[in-house]
């Protein structure tokens, strides 16, 4: 007869603070410091390098302080590089550009760019356009990296009034480009 293989269930220990297995607590950056006391009490063998006792731990702490001090010197010597995202527009006044793009002979897309500079979320404005004009409206990223709203259809006549009433954008801040319009 064939031997029957016995199966046993495996018990897994979970952290009492975050609910993850202790091996994964270190990846939870927000709570790892609060997990350390629980891990030290219940399963110190998981992170032996953290919970070593005696003079070795003290020496390592001293070494780390020296290394940190050296790193600070290197950082101070290195020239600072500008990085991160730069604000769009800079000192230029906020303007909403509304234009018409012709897809085919009779089909048009109304493009609205710059509404986000007035503090409005583009997704919310897009939804408002879709409801108001009963058409498709979506947020699209341009090749330059800026975002704009594409509205299906030619709604140029009504959109200016809607921007002024609903989103409190002055008419002076709205620039209209009718080049793509074939009327």
GROMACS .gro file of C-alpha atoms in nm:
model
  183
    1UNK     CA    1   0.000   0.000   0.000
    2UNK     CA    2   0.100   0.358  -0.059
    3UNK     CA    3   0.210   0.558   0.239
    4UNK     CA    4  -0.020   0.841   0.337
    5UNK     CA    5   0.152   1.171   0.380
    6UNK     CA    6   0.049   1.356   0.693
    7UNK     CA    7  -0.013   1.728   0.668
    8UNK     CA    8   0.038   1.962   0.959
    9UNK     CA    9  -0.080   2.317   0.986
   10UNK     CA   10   0.186   2.576   1.044
   11UNK     CA   11   0.140   2.829   1.320
   12UNK     CA   12   0.238   3.185   1.240
   13UNK     CA   13   0.320   3.443   1.504
   14UNK     CA   14   0.172   3.788   1.442
   15UNK     CA   15   0.289   4.115   1.591
   16UNK     CA   16   0.063   4.240   1.868
   17UNK     CA   17   0.103   4.602   1.753
   18UNK     CA   18   0.065   4.608   1.375
   19UNK     CA   19  -0.078   4.260   1.304
   20UNK     CA   20   0.192   4.159   1.057
   21UNK     CA   21   0.434   3.871   1.105
   22UNK     CA   22   0.736   4.007   1.297
   23UNK     CA   23   0.962   3.952   0.994
   24UNK     CA   24   0.760   4.214   0.805
   25UNK     CA   25   0.732   4.476   1.080
   26UNK     CA   26   1.048   4.650   0.958
   27UNK     CA   27   0.876   4.729   0.626
   28UNK     CA   28   0.598   4.916   0.808
   29UNK     CA   29   0.798   5.236   0.854
   30UNK     CA   30   0.526   5.418   1.044
   31UNK     CA   31   0.489   5.161   1.323
   32UNK     CA   32   0.821   4.978   1.340
   33UNK     CA   33   0.943   5.182   1.637
   34UNK     CA   34   0.627   5.094   1.831
   35UNK     CA   35   0.664   4.726   1.730
   36UNK     CA   36   1.021   4.695   1.865
   37UNK     CA   37   0.926   4.652   2.235
   38UNK     CA   38   0.672   4.383   2.150
   39UNK     CA   39   0.921   4.199   1.927
   40UNK     CA   40   1.196   4.223   2.191
   41UNK     CA   41   0.964   4.070   2.451
   42UNK     CA   42   0.801   3.795   2.241
   43UNK     CA   43   1.046   3.698   1.965
   44UNK     CA   44   1.390   3.865   1.984
   45UNK     CA   45   1.540   3.596   1.760
   46UNK     CA   46   1.374   3.757   1.457
   47UNK     CA   47   1.595   4.069   1.474
   48UNK     CA   48   1.908   3.962   1.663
   49UNK     CA   49   2.113   4.254   1.526
   50UNK     CA   50   1.876   4.504   1.687
   51UNK     CA   51   1.842   4.340   2.027
   52UNK     CA   52   2.202   4.236   2.098
   53UNK     CA   53   2.286   4.308   2.457
   54UNK     CA   54   2.617   4.400   2.616
   55UNK     CA   55   2.918   4.591   2.504
   56UNK     CA   56   2.890   4.492   2.138
   57UNK     CA   57   2.567   4.689   2.104
   58UNK     CA   58   2.724   4.991   2.270
   59UNK     CA   59   3.023   4.978   2.035
   60UNK     CA   60   2.797   4.957   1.733
   61UNK     CA   61   2.603   5.261   1.849
   62UNK     CA   62   2.929   5.456   1.886
   63UNK     CA   63   3.041   5.345   1.540
   64UNK     CA   64   2.710   5.455   1.392
   65UNK     CA   65   2.746   5.799   1.550
   66UNK     CA   66   3.093   5.836   1.397
   67UNK     CA   67   2.962   5.729   1.058
   68UNK     CA   68   2.674   5.974   1.084
   69UNK     CA   69   2.919   6.252   1.171
   70UNK     CA   70   3.130   6.171   0.866
   71UNK     CA   71   2.820   6.171   0.647
   72UNK     CA   72   2.726   6.515   0.772
   73UNK     CA   73   3.067   6.649   0.674
   74UNK     CA   74   3.031   6.504   0.325
   75UNK     CA   75   2.686   6.655   0.290
   76UNK     CA   76   2.813   6.996   0.402
   77UNK     CA   77   3.098   6.987   0.148
   78UNK     CA   78   2.884   6.878  -0.145
   79UNK     CA   79   2.719   7.161  -0.336
   80UNK     CA   80   2.342   7.168  -0.311
   81UNK     CA   81   2.156   7.069  -0.621
   82UNK     CA   82   1.815   7.202  -0.701
   83UNK     CA   83   1.568   6.923  -0.744
   84UNK     CA   84   1.209   6.830  -0.700
   85UNK     CA   85   0.910   6.963  -0.885
   86UNK     CA   86   0.917   7.321  -0.993
   87UNK     CA   87   0.602   7.523  -0.971
   88UNK     CA   88   0.427   7.561  -1.300
   89UNK     CA   89   0.372   7.908  -1.427
   90UNK     CA   90   0.606   8.079  -1.184
   91UNK     CA   91   0.533   8.453  -1.172
   92UNK     CA   92   0.308   8.449  -1.479
   93UNK     CA   93  -0.055   8.540  -1.414
   94UNK     CA   94  -0.300   8.251  -1.403
   95UNK     CA   95  -0.489   8.219  -1.731
   96UNK     CA   96  -0.744   7.965  -1.855
   97UNK     CA   97  -0.690   7.879  -2.221
   98UNK     CA   98  -0.998   7.757  -2.408
   99UNK     CA   99  -0.953   7.633  -2.763
  100UNK     CA  100  -1.122   7.417  -3.024
  101UNK     CA  101  -0.942   7.130  -3.195
  102UNK     CA  102  -1.095   6.975  -3.505
  103UNK     CA  103  -1.088   6.594  -3.507
  104UNK     CA  104  -1.257   6.539  -3.839
  105UNK     CA  105  -1.458   6.760  -4.070
  106UNK     CA  106  -1.759   6.785  -3.836
  107UNK     CA  107  -1.627   6.669  -3.501
  108UNK     CA  108  -1.454   6.898  -3.252
  109UNK     CA  109  -1.291   6.885  -2.910
  110UNK     CA  110  -1.297   7.179  -2.671
  111UNK     CA  111  -0.970   7.199  -2.478
  112UNK     CA  112  -0.956   7.380  -2.142
  113UNK     CA  113  -0.613   7.432  -1.987
  114UNK     CA  114  -0.506   7.623  -1.675
  115UNK     CA  115  -0.808   7.571  -1.449
  116UNK     CA  116  -0.586   7.399  -1.191
  117UNK     CA  117  -0.392   7.724  -1.140
  118UNK     CA  118  -0.707   7.871  -0.983
  119UNK     CA  119  -0.712   7.603  -0.712
  120UNK     CA  120  -0.967   7.366  -0.867
  121UNK     CA  121  -0.913   6.993  -0.910
  122UNK     CA  122  -0.917   6.902  -1.278
  123UNK     CA  123  -1.112   6.582  -1.215
  124UNK     CA  124  -1.391   6.774  -1.039
  125UNK     CA  125  -1.405   7.037  -1.314
  126UNK     CA  126  -1.411   6.763  -1.577
  127UNK     CA  127  -1.709   6.596  -1.407
  128UNK     CA  128  -1.891   6.929  -1.388
  129UNK     CA  129  -1.835   6.985  -1.762
  130UNK     CA  130  -1.960   6.636  -1.844
  131UNK     CA  131  -2.278   6.692  -1.643
  132UNK     CA  132  -2.343   7.045  -1.772
  133UNK     CA  133  -2.285   6.974  -2.141
  134UNK     CA  134  -2.402   6.607  -2.143
  135UNK     CA  135  -2.086   6.487  -2.314
  136UNK     CA  136  -1.760   6.313  -2.243
  137UNK     CA  137  -1.493   6.512  -2.062
  138UNK     CA  138  -1.157   6.382  -1.946
  139UNK     CA  139  -0.829   6.502  -1.797
  140UNK     CA  140  -0.544   6.454  -2.044
  141UNK     CA  141  -0.171   6.497  -2.000
  142UNK     CA  142  -0.004   6.704  -2.272
  143UNK     CA  143   0.338   6.619  -2.416
  144UNK     CA  144   0.486   6.902  -2.206
  145UNK     CA  145   0.364   6.729  -1.888
  146UNK     CA  146   0.083   6.970  -1.803
  147UNK     CA  147  -0.275   6.852  -1.766
  148UNK     CA  148  -0.577   6.983  -1.952
  149UNK     CA  149  -0.943   6.892  -1.993
  150UNK     CA  150  -1.073   6.761  -2.327
  151UNK     CA  151  -1.448   6.800  -2.381
  152UNK     CA  152  -1.618   6.619  -2.669
  153UNK     CA  153  -1.797   6.866  -2.891
  154UNK     CA  154  -1.792   7.238  -2.958
  155UNK     CA  155  -1.909   7.399  -2.633
  156UNK     CA  156  -1.705   7.716  -2.664
  157UNK     CA  157  -2.008   7.947  -2.651
  158UNK     CA  158  -2.136   7.810  -2.320
  159UNK     CA  159  -1.814   7.723  -2.143
  160UNK     CA  160  -1.705   8.080  -2.066
  161UNK     CA  161  -2.029   8.158  -1.884
  162UNK     CA  162  -2.006   7.828  -1.698
  163UNK     CA  163  -1.647   7.892  -1.584
  164UNK     CA  164  -1.744   8.237  -1.455
  165UNK     CA  165  -2.059   8.124  -1.271
  166UNK     CA  166  -1.957   7.785  -1.133
  167UNK     CA  167  -1.584   7.825  -1.067
  168UNK     CA  168  -1.565   8.204  -1.007
  169UNK     CA  169  -1.299   8.264  -1.272
  170UNK     CA  170  -1.303   8.620  -1.408
  171UNK     CA  171  -1.366   8.672  -1.778
  172UNK     CA  172  -1.038   8.864  -1.801
  173UNK     CA  173  -0.848   8.546  -1.707
  174UNK     CA  174  -1.006   8.340  -1.989
  175UNK     CA  175  -0.825   8.338  -2.325
  176UNK     CA  176  -1.016   8.201  -2.625
  177UNK     CA  177  -0.853   8.050  -2.934
  178UNK     CA  178  -1.101   7.989  -3.219
  179UNK     CA  179  -0.852   7.871  -3.483
  180UNK     CA  180  -0.990   7.517  -3.500
  181UNK     CA  181  -1.348   7.632  -3.532
  182UNK     CA  182  -1.503   7.593  -3.877
  183UNK     CA  183  -1.804   7.823  -3.850
   0.00000   0.00000   0.00000
